mmCIF file of N, CA and C in Angstrom:
data_model
loop_
_atom_site.group_PDB
_atom_site.id
_atom_site.type_symbol
_atom_site.label_atom_id
_atom_site.label_comp_id
_atom_site.label_asym_id
_atom_site.label_seq_id
_atom_site.Cartn_x
_atom_site.Cartn_y
_atom_site.Cartn_z
ATOM 1 N N ALA Z 1 -1.825 7.517 18.031
ATOM 2 C CA ALA Z 1 -1.140 8.359 17.088
ATOM 3 C C ALA Z 1 0.330 7.593 16.815
ATOM 4 N N GLY Z 2 0.836 6.953 18.030
ATOM 5 C CA GLY Z 2 2.092 6.350 17.916
ATOM 6 C C GLY Z 2 2.012 5.107 16.930
ATOM 7 N N ILE Z 3 0.884 4.174 17.127
ATOM 8 C CA ILE Z 3 0.885 2.997 16.298
ATOM 9 C C ILE Z 3 0.618 3.435 14.937
ATOM 10 N N THR Z 4 -0.191 4.371 14.554
ATOM 11 C CA THR Z 4 -0.412 5.014 13.250
ATOM 12 C C THR Z 4 1.006 5.381 12.634
ATOM 13 N N GLU Z 5 1.937 6.118 13.250
ATOM 14 C CA GLU Z 5 3.314 6.571 12.721
ATOM 15 C C GLU Z 5 4.076 5.487 12.647
ATOM 16 N N MET Z 6 4.126 4.332 13.225
ATOM 17 C CA MET Z 6 4.832 2.955 13.030
ATOM 18 C C MET Z 6 4.220 2.261 11.730
ATOM 19 N N LEU Z 7 2.990 2.699 11.330
ATOM 20 C CA LEU Z 7 2.408 1.941 10.111
ATOM 21 C C LEU Z 7 2.833 2.963 8.904
ATOM 22 N N VAL Z 8 2.413 4.143 8.937
ATOM 23 C CA VAL Z 8 2.307 5.065 7.829
ATOM 24 C C VAL Z 8 2.790 6.468 8.530
ATOM 25 N N GLN Z 9 3.585 7.125 7.591
ATOM 26 C CA GLN Z 9 4.039 8.441 7.886
ATOM 27 C C GLN Z 9 4.025 9.119 6.548
ATOM 28 N N LYS Z 10 3.720 10.483 6.556
ATOM 29 C CA LYS Z 10 4.208 11.336 5.631
ATOM 30 C C LYS Z 10 5.525 11.953 5.611
ATOM 31 N N GLN Z 11 6.154 11.837 4.966
ATOM 32 C CA GLN Z 11 7.582 12.260 4.870
ATOM 33 C C GLN Z 11 7.974 13.251 3.964
ATOM 34 N N GLY Z 12 7.987 14.403 4.002
ATOM 35 C CA GLY Z 12 8.029 15.388 2.851
ATOM 36 C C GLY Z 12 6.824 15.331 1.982
ATOM 37 N N ASP Z 13 7.147 15.171 0.723
ATOM 38 C CA ASP Z 13 6.028 14.905 0.105
ATOM 39 C C ASP Z 13 5.673 13.386 -0.323
ATOM 40 N N SER Z 14 6.140 12.497 0.189
ATOM 41 C CA SER Z 14 5.775 11.149 -0.016
ATOM 42 C C SER Z 14 5.182 10.615 1.042
ATOM 43 N N VAL Z 15 4.475 9.273 0.922
ATOM 44 C CA VAL Z 15 3.551 8.704 1.939
ATOM 45 C C VAL Z 15 4.772 7.395 2.307
ATOM 46 N N GLU Z 16 5.249 7.263 3.334
ATOM 47 C CA GLU Z 16 6.232 6.074 3.817
ATOM 48 C C GLU Z 16 5.187 5.051 4.349
ATOM 49 N N PHE Z 17 5.376 3.579 3.951
ATOM 50 C CA PHE Z 17 4.785 2.736 4.390
ATOM 51 C C PHE Z 17 5.526 1.886 5.238
ATOM 52 N N LEU Z 18 5.129 1.335 6.554
ATOM 53 C CA LEU Z 18 5.778 0.530 7.478
ATOM 54 C C LEU Z 18 7.293 0.962 7.569
ATOM 55 N N PRO Z 19 7.205 2.309 8.204
ATOM 56 C CA PRO Z 19 8.552 2.916 8.383
ATOM 57 C C PRO Z 19 9.084 2.457 9.760
ATOM 58 N N ALA Z 20 8.299 1.931 10.735
ATOM 59 C CA ALA Z 20 8.817 1.523 12.062
ATOM 60 C C ALA Z 20 8.038 0.551 12.418
ATOM 61 N N ILE Z 21 7.810 -0.718 11.717
ATOM 62 C CA ILE Z 21 7.006 -1.738 12.123
ATOM 63 C C ILE Z 21 7.627 -2.564 13.027
ATOM 64 N N SER Z 22 6.921 -3.159 13.926
ATOM 65 C CA SER Z 22 7.238 -4.060 15.101
ATOM 66 C C SER Z 22 7.624 -5.425 14.562
ATOM 67 N N ASP Z 23 8.603 -5.991 14.959
ATOM 68 C CA ASP Z 23 9.175 -7.266 14.688
ATOM 69 C C ASP Z 23 8.118 -8.246 14.929
ATOM 70 N N LYS Z 24 7.219 -7.822 16.115
ATOM 71 C CA LYS Z 24 6.205 -8.852 16.540
ATOM 72 C C LYS Z 24 4.910 -8.696 15.751
ATOM 73 N N TRP Z 25 4.906 -7.748 14.769
ATOM 74 C CA TRP Z 25 3.908 -7.730 13.744
ATOM 75 C C TRP Z 25 4.020 -8.285 12.606
ATOM 76 N N GLN Z 26 4.458 -9.535 12.311
ATOM 77 C CA GLN Z 26 4.998 -10.228 10.979
ATOM 78 C C GLN Z 26 4.178 -10.139 9.914
ATOM 79 N N SER Z 27 2.707 -10.097 10.230
ATOM 80 C CA SER Z 27 1.690 -9.990 9.318
ATOM 81 C C SER Z 27 0.636 -9.178 9.632
ATOM 82 N N GLY Z 28 -0.054 -8.404 8.870
ATOM 83 C CA GLY Z 28 -1.302 -7.546 8.923
ATOM 84 C C GLY Z 28 -1.656 -6.709 7.961
ATOM 85 N N SER Z 29 -2.469 -5.875 8.319
ATOM 86 C CA SER Z 29 -2.945 -4.892 7.381
ATOM 87 C C SER Z 29 -3.604 -3.608 8.112
ATOM 88 N N PHE Z 30 -4.064 -2.489 7.336
ATOM 89 C CA PHE Z 30 -4.697 -1.360 8.011
ATOM 90 C C PHE Z 30 -5.302 -0.616 6.753
ATOM 91 N N SER Z 31 -6.359 0.047 7.110
ATOM 92 C CA SER Z 31 -7.034 0.867 5.891
ATOM 93 C C SER Z 31 -7.554 2.015 6.560
ATOM 94 N N GLY Z 32 -7.840 2.874 5.595
ATOM 95 C CA GLY Z 32 -8.501 4.180 6.066
ATOM 96 C C GLY Z 32 -7.909 5.063 6.968
ATOM 97 N N PHE Z 33 -6.535 4.974 6.940
ATOM 98 C CA PHE Z 33 -5.740 6.159 7.673
ATOM 99 C C PHE Z 33 -5.702 7.397 6.953
ATOM 100 N N LYS Z 34 -6.179 8.469 7.671
ATOM 101 C CA LYS Z 34 -6.132 9.680 6.857
ATOM 102 C C LYS Z 34 -4.844 10.443 7.173
ATOM 103 N N ILE Z 35 -4.008 10.807 6.224
ATOM 104 C CA ILE Z 35 -2.750 11.581 6.689
ATOM 105 C C ILE Z 35 -2.805 12.814 5.938
ATOM 106 N N ILE Z 36 -1.732 13.566 6.392
ATOM 107 C CA ILE Z 36 -1.504 15.109 5.794
ATOM 108 C C ILE Z 36 -1.585 15.217 4.465
ATOM 109 N N GLY Z 37 -2.331 16.205 3.879
ATOM 110 C CA GLY Z 37 -2.520 16.279 2.497
ATOM 111 C C GLY Z 37 -3.834 15.567 1.966
ATOM 112 N N ASN Z 38 -4.692 15.318 2.975
ATOM 113 C CA ASN Z 38 -6.001 14.846 2.559
ATOM 114 C C ASN Z 38 -6.008 13.290 1.827
ATOM 115 N N ILE Z 39 -5.178 12.607 2.207
ATOM 116 C CA ILE Z 39 -4.590 11.227 1.570
ATOM 117 C C ILE Z 39 -4.996 10.126 2.468
ATOM 118 N N GLU Z 40 -5.816 9.106 1.883
ATOM 119 C CA GLU Z 40 -6.299 7.899 2.608
ATOM 120 C C GLU Z 40 -5.183 6.856 2.258
ATOM 121 N N ALA Z 41 -4.768 6.168 3.310
ATOM 122 C CA ALA Z 41 -3.797 5.007 3.022
ATOM 123 C C ALA Z 41 -4.039 3.718 3.861
ATOM 124 N N GLY Z 42 -3.671 2.721 3.132
ATOM 125 C CA GLY Z 42 -3.905 1.299 3.819
ATOM 126 C C GLY Z 42 -2.712 0.656 3.089
ATOM 127 N N ALA Z 43 -2.380 -0.497 3.948
ATOM 128 C CA ALA Z 43 -1.354 -1.459 3.415
ATOM 129 C C ALA Z 43 -1.685 -2.855 4.243
ATOM 130 N N ASP Z 44 -1.087 -3.912 3.504
ATOM 131 C CA ASP Z 44 -0.886 -5.285 3.870
ATOM 132 C C ASP Z 44 0.413 -5.711 3.874
ATOM 133 N N TRP Z 45 0.976 -6.434 4.827
ATOM 134 C CA TRP Z 45 2.313 -6.905 4.691
ATOM 135 C C TRP Z 45 2.212 -8.600 5.424
ATOM 136 N N LYS Z 46 3.166 -9.305 4.908
ATOM 137 C CA LYS Z 46 3.407 -10.576 5.392
ATOM 138 C C LYS Z 46 4.963 -10.793 5.722
ATOM 139 N N GLU Z 47 5.203 -11.514 6.773
ATOM 140 C CA GLU Z 47 6.491 -11.898 6.930
ATOM 141 C C GLU Z 47 7.327 -10.641 6.973
ATOM 142 N N GLY Z 48 6.718 -9.429 7.557
ATOM 143 C CA GLY Z 48 7.516 -8.190 7.835
ATOM 144 C C GLY Z 48 7.681 -7.480 6.509
ATOM 145 N N SER Z 49 7.106 -7.701 5.230
ATOM 146 C CA SER Z 49 7.346 -6.970 4.184
ATOM 147 C C SER Z 49 6.008 -6.588 3.419
ATOM 148 N N LEU Z 50 6.025 -5.392 3.056
ATOM 149 C CA LEU Z 50 4.829 -4.858 2.123
ATOM 150 C C LEU Z 50 4.561 -5.638 1.224
ATOM 151 N N THR Z 51 3.257 -6.055 1.146
ATOM 152 C CA THR Z 51 2.721 -6.897 -0.101
ATOM 153 C C THR Z 51 1.726 -6.016 -0.981
ATOM 154 N N LYS Z 52 1.054 -4.955 -0.472
ATOM 155 C CA LYS Z 52 0.241 -4.210 -1.096
ATOM 156 C C LYS Z 52 0.293 -2.736 -0.233
ATOM 157 N N ALA Z 53 0.224 -1.756 -0.883
ATOM 158 C CA ALA Z 53 -0.146 -0.395 -0.318
ATOM 159 C C ALA Z 53 -1.298 0.057 -1.109
ATOM 160 N N THR Z 54 -2.107 0.995 -0.490
ATOM 161 C CA THR Z 54 -3.208 1.465 -1.090
ATOM 162 C C THR Z 54 -3.045 3.400 -0.841
ATOM 163 N N LEU Z 55 -3.434 3.932 -1.821
ATOM 164 C CA LEU Z 55 -3.675 5.408 -1.589
ATOM 165 C C LEU Z 55 -4.818 5.942 -2.351
ATOM 166 N N LYS Z 56 -5.464 6.873 -1.505
ATOM 167 C CA LYS Z 56 -6.483 7.639 -2.312
ATOM 168 C C LYS Z 56 -6.451 8.984 -1.951
ATOM 169 N N ALA Z 57 -6.284 9.984 -2.941
ATOM 170 C CA ALA Z 57 -6.073 11.396 -2.731
ATOM 171 C C ALA Z 57 -7.582 12.223 -2.966
ATOM 172 N N ALA Z 58 -7.733 13.007 -2.138
ATOM 173 C CA ALA Z 58 -9.002 13.868 -2.474
ATOM 174 C C ALA Z 58 -8.962 14.700 -3.445
ATOM 175 N N ASN Z 59 -7.571 15.305 -3.790
ATOM 176 C CA ASN Z 59 -7.362 15.989 -5.178
ATOM 177 C C ASN Z 59 -6.419 15.396 -6.171
ATOM 178 N N SER Z 60 -6.731 16.020 -7.427
ATOM 179 C CA SER Z 60 -5.807 15.362 -8.269
ATOM 180 C C SER Z 60 -4.273 15.891 -7.983
ATOM 181 N N GLY Z 61 -3.318 15.160 -8.492
ATOM 182 C CA GLY Z 61 -1.874 15.350 -8.350
ATOM 183 C C GLY Z 61 -0.825 14.469 -8.382
ATOM 184 N N ILE Z 62 0.325 14.644 -8.159
ATOM 185 C CA ILE Z 62 1.112 13.524 -8.122
ATOM 186 C C ILE Z 62 1.239 12.967 -6.606
ATOM 187 N N LEU Z 63 1.078 11.522 -6.772
ATOM 188 C CA LEU Z 63 1.293 10.939 -5.489
ATOM 189 C C LEU Z 63 2.552 10.198 -5.492
ATOM 190 N N LYS Z 64 3.141 10.142 -4.225
ATOM 191 C CA LYS Z 64 4.336 9.366 -3.931
ATOM 192 C C LYS Z 64 4.293 8.401 -2.651
ATOM 193 N N ALA Z 65 4.810 7.130 -3.156
ATOM 194 C CA ALA Z 65 4.934 6.046 -2.075
ATOM 195 C C ALA Z 65 6.230 5.733 -1.698
ATOM 196 N N ARG Z 66 6.644 5.545 -0.613
ATOM 197 C CA ARG Z 66 8.093 4.883 -0.251
ATOM 198 C C ARG Z 66 7.784 3.793 0.693
ATOM 199 N N ASN Z 67 8.825 2.884 0.305
ATOM 200 C CA ASN Z 67 8.994 1.735 1.040
ATOM 201 C C ASN Z 67 10.216 0.788 0.526
ATOM 202 N N SER Z 68 11.074 0.401 1.316
ATOM 203 C CA SER Z 68 12.184 -0.317 0.598
ATOM 204 C C SER Z 68 11.691 -1.458 -0.215
ATOM 205 N N SER Z 69 10.610 -2.007 -0.260
ATOM 206 C CA SER Z 69 10.202 -2.939 -1.107
ATOM 207 C C SER Z 69 9.772 -2.458 -2.772
ATOM 208 N N LEU Z 70 9.593 -1.218 -2.683
ATOM 209 C CA LEU Z 70 9.257 -0.543 -3.996
ATOM 210 C C LEU Z 70 10.361 -0.256 -4.883
ATOM 211 N N ASP Z 71 10.087 -0.540 -6.076
ATOM 212 C CA ASP Z 71 11.291 -0.134 -6.928
ATOM 213 C C ASP Z 71 10.663 -0.046 -8.466
ATOM 214 N N LYS Z 72 11.407 0.026 -9.520
ATOM 215 C CA LYS Z 72 10.973 0.484 -10.617
ATOM 216 C C LYS Z 72 10.287 -0.685 -11.460
ATOM 217 N N ASN Z 73 10.034 -1.980 -10.659
ATOM 218 C CA ASN Z 73 9.476 -3.076 -11.153
ATOM 219 C C ASN Z 73 8.128 -3.300 -10.364
ATOM 220 N N ALA Z 74 7.835 -2.365 -9.564
ATOM 221 C CA ALA Z 74 6.545 -2.395 -8.902
ATOM 222 C C ALA Z 74 5.408 -2.493 -9.856
ATOM 223 N N VAL Z 75 4.222 -2.572 -9.402
ATOM 224 C CA VAL Z 75 3.001 -2.497 -10.217
ATOM 225 C C VAL Z 75 2.111 -1.641 -9.413
ATOM 226 N N VAL Z 76 1.410 -0.488 -10.292
ATOM 227 C CA VAL Z 76 0.545 0.299 -9.845
ATOM 228 C C VAL Z 76 -0.740 0.320 -10.649
ATOM 229 N N VAL Z 77 -1.850 0.056 -9.892
ATOM 230 C CA VAL Z 77 -3.234 0.089 -10.664
ATOM 231 C C VAL Z 77 -4.005 0.812 -9.847
ATOM 232 N N ASP Z 78 -5.209 1.190 -10.975
ATOM 233 C CA ASP Z 78 -6.246 2.109 -10.311
ATOM 234 C C ASP Z 78 -7.456 1.102 -9.994
ATOM 235 N N SER Z 79 -8.397 1.588 -9.563
ATOM 236 C CA SER Z 79 -9.465 0.662 -8.806
ATOM 237 C C SER Z 79 -10.312 -0.148 -10.084
ATOM 238 N N LYS Z 80 -9.957 -0.117 -11.288
ATOM 239 C CA LYS Z 80 -10.567 -0.983 -12.155
ATOM 240 C C LYS Z 80 -9.285 -1.953 -12.745
ATOM 241 N N TYR Z 81 -8.161 -2.096 -11.956
ATOM 242 C CA TYR Z 81 -7.018 -2.729 -12.440
ATOM 243 C C TYR Z 81 -6.346 -2.272 -13.559
ATOM 244 N N ASN Z 82 -6.503 -1.018 -14.040
ATOM 245 C CA ASN Z 82 -5.619 -0.627 -15.065
ATOM 246 C C ASN Z 82 -4.262 -0.182 -14.724
ATOM 247 N N LYS Z 83 -3.296 -0.589 -15.299
ATOM 248 C CA LYS Z 83 -1.868 -0.112 -14.911
ATOM 249 C C LYS Z 83 -1.688 1.301 -15.051
ATOM 250 N N VAL Z 84 -1.090 1.824 -14.152
ATOM 251 C CA VAL Z 84 -0.736 3.196 -14.062
ATOM 252 C C VAL Z 84 0.646 3.299 -14.043
ATOM 253 N N PRO Z 85 1.166 4.243 -14.869
ATOM 254 C CA PRO Z 85 2.540 4.608 -15.177
ATOM 255 C C PRO Z 85 3.090 5.349 -13.963
ATOM 256 N N PHE Z 86 4.415 5.165 -13.669
ATOM 257 C CA PHE Z 86 4.940 5.837 -12.402
ATOM 258 C C PHE Z 86 6.549 5.944 -12.857
ATOM 259 N N THR Z 87 7.033 6.807 -12.113
ATOM 260 C CA THR Z 87 8.795 7.094 -12.081
ATOM 261 C C THR Z 87 9.057 6.699 -10.793
ATOM 262 N N THR Z 88 10.324 6.245 -10.787
ATOM 263 C CA THR Z 88 11.231 6.263 -9.400
ATOM 264 C C THR Z 88 11.880 7.496 -9.128
ATOM 265 N N GLU Z 89 12.169 7.904 -7.762
ATOM 266 C CA GLU Z 89 12.857 8.825 -7.424
ATOM 267 C C GLU Z 89 13.905 8.555 -6.262
ATOM 268 N N GLU Z 90 14.658 9.411 -5.825
ATOM 269 C CA GLU Z 90 15.669 9.342 -4.951
ATOM 270 C C GLU Z 90 16.376 7.991 -4.961
ATOM 271 N N ASP Z 91 16.311 7.084 -4.113
ATOM 272 C CA ASP Z 91 17.259 5.850 -4.052
ATOM 273 C C ASP Z 91 16.452 4.678 -4.949
ATOM 274 N N GLY Z 92 15.448 4.901 -5.609
ATOM 275 C CA GLY Z 92 14.854 3.895 -6.293
ATOM 276 C C GLY Z 92 13.433 3.556 -5.401
ATOM 277 N N THR Z 93 13.440 3.637 -4.013
ATOM 278 C CA THR Z 93 12.279 3.245 -3.274
ATOM 279 C C THR Z 93 11.140 4.193 -3.143
ATOM 280 N N VAL Z 94 11.191 5.297 -3.823
ATOM 281 C CA VAL Z 94 10.191 6.239 -3.951
ATOM 282 C C VAL Z 94 9.418 6.019 -5.433
ATOM 283 N N ILE Z 95 8.187 5.821 -5.409
ATOM 284 C CA ILE Z 95 7.675 5.865 -6.827
ATOM 285 C C ILE Z 95 6.414 7.015 -6.658
ATOM 286 N N ALA Z 96 6.471 7.773 -7.935
ATOM 287 C CA ALA Z 96 5.589 8.781 -8.001
ATOM 288 C C ALA Z 96 4.508 8.677 -9.272
ATOM 289 N N PHE Z 97 3.556 8.933 -9.253
ATOM 290 C CA PHE Z 97 2.447 8.783 -10.298
ATOM 291 C C PHE Z 97 1.326 9.994 -10.102
ATOM 292 N N ASP Z 98 0.629 9.950 -11.398
ATOM 293 C CA ASP Z 98 -0.472 11.056 -11.510
ATOM 294 C C ASP Z 98 -1.539 10.388 -10.766
ATOM 295 N N ALA Z 99 -2.218 10.939 -9.870
ATOM 296 C CA ALA Z 99 -3.415 10.726 -9.475
ATOM 297 C C ALA Z 99 -4.512 11.381 -9.508
ATOM 298 N N ALA Z 100 -5.653 10.703 -9.878
ATOM 299 C CA ALA Z 100 -7.171 11.469 -10.064
ATOM 300 C C ALA Z 100 -7.671 11.608 -8.840
ATOM 301 N N ALA Z 101 -8.624 12.754 -8.569
ATOM 302 C CA ALA Z 101 -9.232 12.901 -7.279
ATOM 303 C C ALA Z 101 -10.049 11.776 -7.188
ATOM 304 N N GLY Z 102 -10.155 11.371 -5.794
ATOM 305 C CA GLY Z 102 -11.183 10.278 -5.459
ATOM 306 C C GLY Z 102 -10.708 8.891 -5.959
ATOM 307 N N GLU Z 103 -9.928 8.474 -6.683
ATOM 308 C CA GLU Z 103 -9.412 7.351 -7.150
ATOM 309 C C GLU Z 103 -8.580 6.809 -6.287
ATOM 310 N N THR Z 104 -8.832 5.204 -6.121
ATOM 311 C CA THR Z 104 -7.886 4.442 -5.033
ATOM 312 C C THR Z 104 -6.853 3.666 -5.934
ATOM 313 N N TYR Z 105 -5.674 3.858 -5.709
ATOM 314 C CA TYR Z 105 -4.516 3.075 -6.254
ATOM 315 C C TYR Z 105 -3.995 2.163 -5.412
ATOM 316 N N SER Z 106 -3.636 0.940 -6.100
ATOM 317 C CA SER Z 106 -2.903 -0.193 -5.235
ATOM 318 C C SER Z 106 -1.632 -0.293 -5.914
ATOM 319 N N ILE Z 107 -0.644 -0.430 -5.052
ATOM 320 C CA ILE Z 107 0.661 -0.716 -5.336
ATOM 321 C C ILE Z 107 1.225 -1.845 -4.716
ATOM 322 N N TYR Z 108 2.000 -2.368 -5.829
ATOM 323 C CA TYR Z 108 2.312 -4.089 -5.267
ATOM 324 C C TYR Z 108 3.878 -4.003 -5.544
ATOM 325 N N PRO Z 109 4.596 -4.410 -4.549
ATOM 326 C CA PRO Z 109 6.234 -4.435 -4.664
ATOM 327 C C PRO Z 109 6.301 -5.575 -5.842
ATOM 328 N N ALA Z 110 7.346 -5.450 -6.551
ATOM 329 C CA ALA Z 110 7.842 -6.514 -7.494
ATOM 330 C C ALA Z 110 8.079 -7.787 -6.930
ATOM 331 N N ASP Z 111 8.813 -7.980 -5.949
ATOM 332 C CA ASP Z 111 8.978 -9.289 -5.370
ATOM 333 C C ASP Z 111 7.850 -10.064 -5.107
ATOM 334 N N TYR Z 112 6.734 -9.032 -4.458
ATOM 335 C CA TYR Z 112 5.399 -10.004 -4.252
ATOM 336 C C TYR Z 112 4.734 -10.418 -5.436
ATOM 337 N N VAL Z 113 4.838 -9.587 -6.690
ATOM 338 C CA VAL Z 113 4.036 -9.762 -7.841
ATOM 339 C C VAL Z 113 4.841 -11.061 -8.285
ATOM 340 N N GLN Z 114 6.234 -11.077 -8.141
ATOM 341 C CA GLN Z 114 6.856 -12.187 -8.974
ATOM 342 C C GLN Z 114 6.601 -13.612 -8.194
ATOM 343 N N THR Z 115 6.117 -13.590 -7.041
ATOM 344 C CA THR Z 115 5.984 -14.909 -6.237
ATOM 345 C C THR Z 115 4.613 -15.538 -6.544
ATOM 346 N N THR Z 116 3.565 -14.818 -7.066
ATOM 347 C CA THR Z 116 2.192 -15.108 -7.228
ATOM 348 C C THR Z 116 2.325 -16.241 -8.328
ATOM 349 N N GLY Z 117 3.230 -16.058 -9.397
ATOM 350 C CA GLY Z 117 3.113 -17.048 -10.498
ATOM 351 C C GLY Z 117 1.958 -16.947 -11.444
ATOM 352 N N GLU Z 118 1.388 -15.699 -11.101
ATOM 353 C CA GLU Z 118 0.335 -15.327 -12.254
ATOM 354 C C GLU Z 118 0.885 -14.762 -13.405
ATOM 355 N N SER Z 119 0.501 -15.003 -14.668
ATOM 356 C CA SER Z 119 1.014 -14.588 -15.846
ATOM 357 C C SER Z 119 0.545 -13.298 -16.156
ATOM 358 N N THR Z 120 -0.659 -13.105 -15.963
ATOM 359 C CA THR Z 120 -1.431 -11.768 -16.173
ATOM 360 C C THR Z 120 -1.851 -10.847 -15.261
ATOM 361 N N TRP Z 121 -1.772 -9.554 -15.261
ATOM 362 C CA TRP Z 121 -2.381 -8.648 -14.214
ATOM 363 C C TRP Z 121 -3.613 -8.858 -13.740
ATOM 364 N N GLU Z 122 -4.506 -9.050 -14.978
ATOM 365 C CA GLU Z 122 -6.052 -9.186 -14.651
ATOM 366 C C GLU Z 122 -6.244 -10.384 -13.398
ATOM 367 N N LYS Z 123 -5.800 -11.411 -13.763
ATOM 368 C CA LYS Z 123 -5.872 -12.754 -12.773
ATOM 369 C C LYS Z 123 -5.250 -12.245 -11.365
ATOM 370 N N TYR Z 124 -4.090 -11.827 -11.559
ATOM 371 C CA TYR Z 124 -3.560 -11.524 -10.313
ATOM 372 C C TYR Z 124 -4.352 -10.365 -9.390
ATOM 373 N N GLY Z 125 -4.617 -9.424 -10.200
ATOM 374 C CA GLY Z 125 -5.609 -8.367 -9.391
ATOM 375 C C GLY Z 125 -6.691 -8.857 -8.836
ATOM 376 N N ALA Z 126 -7.398 -9.872 -9.513
ATOM 377 C CA ALA Z 126 -8.635 -10.336 -9.130
ATOM 378 C C ALA Z 126 -8.341 -11.404 -7.887
ATOM 379 N N GLU Z 127 -7.308 -11.733 -7.946
ATOM 380 C CA GLU Z 127 -7.014 -12.675 -6.740
ATOM 381 C C GLU Z 127 -6.661 -11.997 -5.413
ATOM 382 N N ILE Z 128 -6.058 -10.834 -5.594
ATOM 383 C CA ILE Z 128 -5.506 -9.998 -4.543
ATOM 384 C C ILE Z 128 -6.775 -9.340 -4.082
ATOM 385 N N SER Z 129 -7.723 -9.090 -4.894
ATOM 386 C CA SER Z 129 -8.997 -8.359 -4.346
ATOM 387 C C SER Z 129 -9.742 -9.066 -3.593
ATOM 388 N N SER Z 130 -9.885 -10.568 -4.059
ATOM 389 C CA SER Z 130 -10.857 -11.407 -3.375
ATOM 390 C C SER Z 130 -10.030 -11.789 -2.070
ATOM 391 N N ASN Z 131 -8.889 -11.785 -1.899
ATOM 392 C CA ASN Z 131 -8.113 -12.431 -0.600
ATOM 393 C C ASN Z 131 -7.876 -11.155 0.343
ATOM 394 N N SER Z 132 -8.160 -9.923 -0.118
ATOM 395 C CA SER Z 132 -7.683 -8.863 0.899
ATOM 396 C C SER Z 132 -8.825 -8.096 1.502
ATOM 397 N N SER Z 133 -10.053 -8.817 1.686
ATOM 398 C CA SER Z 133 -11.218 -8.006 1.883
ATOM 399 C C SER Z 133 -11.622 -8.543 3.549
ATOM 400 N N CYS Z 134 -10.675 -9.155 4.093
ATOM 401 C CA CYS Z 134 -10.951 -9.465 5.445
ATOM 402 C C CYS Z 134 -10.326 -8.554 6.440
ATOM 403 N N PHE Z 135 -11.295 -7.580 7.054
ATOM 404 C CA PHE Z 135 -10.623 -6.654 8.015
ATOM 405 C C PHE Z 135 -11.764 -6.701 9.227
ATOM 406 N N HIS Z 136 -10.947 -6.372 10.443
ATOM 407 C CA HIS Z 136 -11.894 -6.191 11.702
ATOM 408 C C HIS Z 136 -11.543 -5.132 12.294
ATOM 409 N N GLN Z 137 -12.720 -4.547 13.039
ATOM 410 C CA GLN Z 137 -12.797 -3.209 13.800
ATOM 411 C C GLN Z 137 -12.001 -3.472 15.018
ATOM 412 N N LEU Z 138 -11.096 -2.509 15.542
ATOM 413 C CA LEU Z 138 -10.241 -2.779 16.793
ATOM 414 C C LEU Z 138 -10.813 -1.933 17.997
ATOM 415 N N ASN Z 139 -11.500 -2.525 18.866
ATOM 416 C CA ASN Z 139 -11.912 -1.866 19.964
ATOM 417 C C ASN Z 139 -13.105 -0.567 19.721
ATOM 418 N N GLY Z 140 -13.766 -0.853 18.583
ATOM 419 C CA GLY Z 140 -14.646 0.351 18.195
ATOM 420 C C GLY Z 140 -14.107 1.289 17.622
ATOM 421 N N ILE Z 141 -12.938 1.589 17.330
ATOM 422 C CA ILE Z 141 -12.281 2.879 16.955
ATOM 423 C C ILE Z 141 -12.474 3.245 15.469
ATOM 424 N N GLY Z 142 -13.226 2.876 14.659
ATOM 425 C CA GLY Z 142 -13.338 3.354 13.348
ATOM 426 C C GLY Z 142 -12.194 3.025 12.244
ATOM 427 N N VAL Z 143 -11.009 2.567 12.571
ATOM 428 C CA VAL Z 143 -10.121 2.223 11.574
ATOM 429 C C VAL Z 143 -10.145 0.824 11.577
ATOM 430 N N LEU Z 144 -9.988 0.271 10.261
ATOM 431 C CA LEU Z 144 -9.990 -0.849 10.019
ATOM 432 C C LEU Z 144 -8.607 -1.570 9.958
ATOM 433 N N TRP Z 145 -8.331 -2.783 10.543
ATOM 434 C CA TRP Z 145 -6.808 -3.138 10.594
ATOM 435 C C TRP Z 145 -6.810 -4.702 11.291
ATOM 436 N N ILE Z 146 -5.821 -5.528 10.920
ATOM 437 C CA ILE Z 146 -5.779 -6.720 11.558
ATOM 438 C C ILE Z 146 -4.209 -6.853 11.730
ATOM 439 N N PHE Z 147 -3.786 -7.701 12.874
ATOM 440 C CA PHE Z 147 -2.535 -7.940 12.925
ATOM 441 C C PHE Z 147 -2.433 -9.457 13.250
ATOM 442 N N LYS Z 148 -1.830 -10.439 12.619
ATOM 443 C CA LYS Z 148 -1.916 -11.725 12.813
ATOM 444 C C LYS Z 148 -0.595 -12.095 13.462
#
């Protein structure tokens, strides 16, 4: 539970990604973490910064994601790479969007989107999809993650 809390936490009504990540874990990923509210979360990070977060809610409603890398210029897409509108809250590091039950949403921080050099979301989304599918099981625990 301690490692999970370092990677993702439910803070009030938002899901906080990488709240207490170790400096020794400069790059890595996790997926399939079940958190309060029947939400499934995952994330990728590189050089200590979030590059992708995923959320899947069992019920329809507002989902909120928090990370210092998220702001009004982030990109949120559904599983078909349709852009999803969102609003920012609090200090601008919380984004909120309407979620459909069972749908998986990918959230990309603006600084990561800008560094890809891609001019269209469709091309960028396909590139991310093909590059983020390598996960390993750790000691037979049923949660998939990697630390590089």
